[in-house]
Amino acid sequence: MFDVGCYNLHAIRNIIGQEPSSIYASANYHPEFKVDMTMTGTLNFDNGIVTSFDSSFDCAPRQTYEVVGSKGTITVTSAYRPDTNEDMTGEIHVVKDDSSVEIYEESGDQYTLMVEDFANAVLNNQHLTYDVTSMQQQMKVLDAVYESSKTGGKVVKL
């Protein structure tokens, strides 16, 4: 989770715009190194939204997330590493319930963007895009995911 899985949780928290109220997770741990090789789970929110996530070193690599709602879906390809594509572009597919499809492209080197954001904050006395509080919340969610997975899938309340 600390490697490939943290991106899923970050995306969920940002899309929903609030912190989860409870978490359930299950994992397969490496027998020798005790690191999670596969993690799956659900995050429940006070507004009734339920999300699911998975990450794995044992499965084929993928970087896609999907938002499914009552009026359509949004699928983001190369969501976490668009820079691994030759053209450094990820796509956002919006499919509405009337079957219409809209495709948007986003590009950029995420590492360059992070350094530029930090430099802007330092040089121009601006706020960082993601502040310390947001990252502390991310760690609370990650800790709860691990707690749930290590207790046989006990639901952890936040």
mmCIF file of C-alpha atoms in Angstrom:
data_model
loop_
_atom_site.group_PDB
_atom_site.id
_atom_site.type_symbol
_atom_site.label_atom_id
_atom_site.label_comp_id
_atom_site.label_asym_id
_atom_site.label_seq_id
_atom_site.Cartn_x
_atom_site.Cartn_y
_atom_site.Cartn_z
ATOM 1 C CA MET A 1 0.000 0.000 0.000
ATOM 2 C CA PHE A 2 2.800 2.413 0.763
ATOM 3 C CA ASP A 3 4.107 1.961 -2.770
ATOM 4 C CA VAL A 4 1.488 1.355 -5.458
ATOM 5 C CA GLY A 5 -1.643 1.446 -3.277
ATOM 6 C CA CYS A 6 -1.385 4.926 -1.804
ATOM 7 C CA TYR A 7 -2.372 6.474 -5.139
ATOM 8 C CA ASN A 8 -5.752 4.727 -5.070
ATOM 9 C CA LEU A 9 -6.560 6.092 -1.638
ATOM 10 C CA HIS A 10 -5.387 9.575 -2.568
ATOM 11 C CA ALA A 11 -7.598 9.569 -5.674
ATOM 12 C CA ILE A 12 -10.626 8.345 -3.718
ATOM 13 C CA ARG A 13 -10.208 10.962 -0.983
ATOM 14 C CA ASN A 14 -9.825 13.760 -3.530
ATOM 15 C CA ILE A 15 -12.734 12.671 -5.716
ATOM 16 C CA ILE A 16 -15.122 12.242 -2.772
ATOM 17 C CA GLY A 17 -13.863 15.420 -1.109
ATOM 18 C CA GLN A 18 -14.022 14.053 2.416
ATOM 19 C CA GLU A 19 -12.393 11.486 4.650
ATOM 20 C CA PRO A 20 -13.738 7.942 5.013
ATOM 21 C CA SER A 21 -15.644 7.042 8.172
ATOM 22 C CA SER A 22 -14.740 3.344 8.104
ATOM 23 C CA ILE A 23 -12.376 1.032 6.263
ATOM 24 C CA TYR A 24 -12.243 -2.686 5.559
ATOM 25 C CA ALA A 25 -9.153 -4.273 3.998
ATOM 26 C CA SER A 26 -7.769 -7.696 3.229
ATOM 27 C CA ALA A 27 -4.232 -8.513 2.135
ATOM 28 C CA ASN A 28 -1.846 -11.224 1.059
ATOM 29 C CA TYR A 29 1.531 -10.715 2.714
ATOM 30 C CA HIS A 30 4.868 -11.995 1.441
ATOM 31 C CA PRO A 31 5.789 -14.971 3.653
ATOM 32 C CA GLU A 32 9.406 -13.943 4.168
ATOM 33 C CA PHE A 33 9.418 -10.145 3.960
ATOM 34 C CA LYS A 34 5.962 -9.562 5.526
ATOM 35 C CA VAL A 35 5.125 -6.828 3.010
ATOM 36 C CA ASP A 36 1.685 -6.667 1.448
ATOM 37 C CA MET A 37 1.782 -8.082 -2.069
ATOM 38 C CA THR A 38 -1.934 -7.613 -2.745
ATOM 39 C CA MET A 39 -4.403 -5.401 -0.889
ATOM 40 C CA THR A 40 -8.118 -4.910 -1.463
ATOM 41 C CA GLY A 41 -10.688 -3.024 0.518
ATOM 42 C CA THR A 42 -13.594 -0.663 0.855
ATOM 43 C CA LEU A 43 -13.877 2.841 2.203
ATOM 44 C CA ASN A 44 -17.240 4.034 3.527
ATOM 45 C CA PHE A 45 -18.139 7.706 3.776
ATOM 46 C CA ASP A 46 -20.681 9.492 5.965
ATOM 47 C CA ASN A 47 -22.560 10.676 2.864
ATOM 48 C CA GLY A 48 -23.375 7.043 1.961
ATOM 49 C CA ILE A 49 -20.743 6.609 -0.739
ATOM 50 C CA VAL A 50 -18.922 3.273 -0.708
ATOM 51 C CA THR A 51 -15.693 2.887 -2.681
ATOM 52 C CA SER A 52 -13.434 -0.065 -3.377
ATOM 53 C CA PHE A 53 -9.744 -0.287 -4.157
ATOM 54 C CA ASP A 54 -7.123 -2.863 -4.988
ATOM 55 C CA SER A 55 -3.396 -2.841 -5.557
ATOM 56 C CA SER A 56 -0.960 -5.636 -6.189
ATOM 57 C CA PHE A 57 2.581 -6.550 -7.101
ATOM 58 C CA ASP A 58 1.318 -10.017 -8.040
ATOM 59 C CA CYS A 59 -0.989 -8.840 -10.830
ATOM 60 C CA ALA A 60 -0.292 -7.226 -14.177
ATOM 61 C CA PRO A 61 0.520 -3.526 -13.782
ATOM 62 C CA ARG A 62 -2.343 -1.101 -14.308
ATOM 63 C CA GLN A 63 -2.911 2.528 -13.485
ATOM 64 C CA THR A 64 -6.600 2.982 -14.114
ATOM 65 C CA TYR A 65 -9.390 4.094 -11.853
ATOM 66 C CA GLU A 66 -13.091 4.257 -12.531
ATOM 67 C CA VAL A 67 -15.844 6.316 -10.962
ATOM 68 C CA VAL A 68 -19.291 4.776 -11.396
ATOM 69 C CA GLY A 69 -22.328 6.916 -10.707
ATOM 70 C CA SER A 70 -26.042 6.912 -11.392
ATOM 71 C CA LYS A 71 -25.624 8.913 -14.619
ATOM 72 C CA GLY A 72 -22.488 7.390 -16.113
ATOM 73 C CA THR A 73 -18.866 6.479 -15.591
ATOM 74 C CA ILE A 74 -15.517 8.210 -15.640
ATOM 75 C CA THR A 75 -12.476 6.088 -16.428
ATOM 76 C CA VAL A 76 -8.984 7.520 -16.092
ATOM 77 C CA THR A 77 -6.205 5.625 -17.854
ATOM 78 C CA SER A 78 -2.565 6.052 -16.883
ATOM 79 C CA ALA A 79 -3.920 7.898 -13.876
ATOM 80 C CA TYR A 80 -0.895 7.584 -11.658
ATOM 81 C CA ARG A 81 1.997 7.573 -14.129
ATOM 82 C CA PRO A 82 1.071 9.255 -17.430
ATOM 83 C CA ASP A 83 4.773 9.917 -17.882
ATOM 84 C CA THR A 84 5.277 6.205 -18.627
ATOM 85 C CA ASN A 85 3.394 6.600 -21.913
ATOM 86 C CA GLU A 86 5.446 7.626 -24.920
ATOM 87 C CA ASP A 87 3.482 10.875 -25.281
ATOM 88 C CA MET A 88 3.254 11.364 -21.478
ATOM 89 C CA THR A 89 -0.535 11.549 -21.770
ATOM 90 C CA GLY A 90 -3.350 9.994 -19.796
ATOM 91 C CA GLU A 91 -6.971 9.880 -20.940
ATOM 92 C CA ILE A 92 -10.204 10.602 -19.123
ATOM 93 C CA HIS A 93 -13.212 8.819 -20.629
ATOM 94 C CA VAL A 94 -16.636 10.125 -19.630
ATOM 95 C CA VAL A 95 -19.511 7.829 -20.621
ATOM 96 C CA LYS A 96 -22.958 9.229 -19.865
ATOM 97 C CA ASP A 97 -26.125 7.220 -19.374
ATOM 98 C CA ASP A 98 -27.274 8.293 -22.845
ATOM 99 C CA SER A 99 -24.192 6.397 -24.185
ATOM 100 C CA SER A 100 -22.424 9.584 -25.251
ATOM 101 C CA VAL A 101 -18.663 9.491 -24.785
ATOM 102 C CA GLU A 102 -16.279 12.365 -24.143
ATOM 103 C CA ILE A 103 -12.508 11.866 -24.039
ATOM 104 C CA TYR A 104 -10.103 14.330 -22.462
ATOM 105 C CA GLU A 105 -6.319 14.144 -22.406
ATOM 106 C CA GLU A 106 -4.021 15.246 -19.610
ATOM 107 C CA SER A 107 -0.259 15.253 -19.838
ATOM 108 C CA GLY A 108 2.729 16.172 -17.756
ATOM 109 C CA ASP A 109 5.638 14.781 -15.838
ATOM 110 C CA GLN A 110 4.359 14.449 -12.291
ATOM 111 C CA TYR A 111 7.827 14.749 -10.776
ATOM 112 C CA THR A 112 8.528 18.003 -12.607
ATOM 113 C CA LEU A 113 5.112 19.319 -11.552
ATOM 114 C CA MET A 114 5.830 18.478 -7.890
ATOM 115 C CA VAL A 115 9.190 20.261 -7.964
ATOM 116 C CA GLU A 116 7.619 23.284 -9.681
ATOM 117 C CA ASP A 117 4.849 23.385 -7.058
ATOM 118 C CA PHE A 118 7.418 23.265 -4.254
ATOM 119 C CA ALA A 119 9.608 25.913 -5.907
ATOM 120 C CA ASN A 120 6.586 28.178 -6.371
ATOM 121 C CA ALA A 121 5.720 27.816 -2.688
ATOM 122 C CA VAL A 122 9.251 28.662 -1.575
ATOM 123 C CA LEU A 123 10.070 31.398 -4.078
ATOM 124 C CA ASN A 124 6.672 33.110 -4.131
ATOM 125 C CA ASN A 125 5.492 32.373 -0.598
ATOM 126 C CA GLN A 126 2.532 30.391 -1.974
ATOM 127 C CA HIS A 127 0.690 27.423 -0.489
ATOM 128 C CA LEU A 128 1.540 23.929 -1.667
ATOM 129 C CA THR A 129 -1.148 22.121 -3.659
ATOM 130 C CA TYR A 130 -1.272 19.444 -0.940
ATOM 131 C CA ASP A 131 -0.649 20.652 2.566
ATOM 132 C CA VAL A 132 0.587 18.829 5.642
ATOM 133 C CA THR A 133 -2.946 18.238 6.932
ATOM 134 C CA SER A 134 -3.918 16.418 3.748
ATOM 135 C CA MET A 135 -0.868 14.180 3.997
ATOM 136 C CA GLN A 136 -1.552 13.486 7.687
ATOM 137 C CA GLN A 137 -5.076 12.401 6.730
ATOM 138 C CA GLN A 138 -3.622 10.184 4.003
ATOM 139 C CA MET A 139 -1.451 8.471 6.618
ATOM 140 C CA LYS A 140 -4.440 7.963 8.937
ATOM 141 C CA VAL A 141 -6.266 6.207 6.103
ATOM 142 C CA LEU A 142 -3.210 4.099 5.206
ATOM 143 C CA ASP A 143 -2.741 3.132 8.860
ATOM 144 C CA ALA A 144 -6.404 2.111 9.086
ATOM 145 C CA VAL A 145 -6.082 0.003 5.922
ATOM 146 C CA TYR A 146 -3.130 -1.849 7.442
ATOM 147 C CA GLU A 147 -4.878 -2.235 10.793
ATOM 148 C CA SER A 148 -7.912 -3.781 9.129
ATOM 149 C CA SER A 149 -5.857 -6.122 6.949
ATOM 150 C CA LYS A 150 -3.746 -7.315 9.877
ATOM 151 C CA THR A 151 -6.769 -8.021 12.090
ATOM 152 C CA GLY A 152 -8.474 -10.378 9.687
ATOM 153 C CA GLY A 153 -10.527 -7.698 7.993
ATOM 154 C CA LYS A 154 -11.935 -6.000 11.083
ATOM 155 C CA VAL A 155 -13.734 -2.801 10.076
ATOM 156 C CA VAL A 156 -11.780 0.196 11.343
ATOM 157 C CA LYS A 157 -13.745 3.318 12.261
ATOM 158 C CA LEU A 158 -12.111 6.678 11.697
#
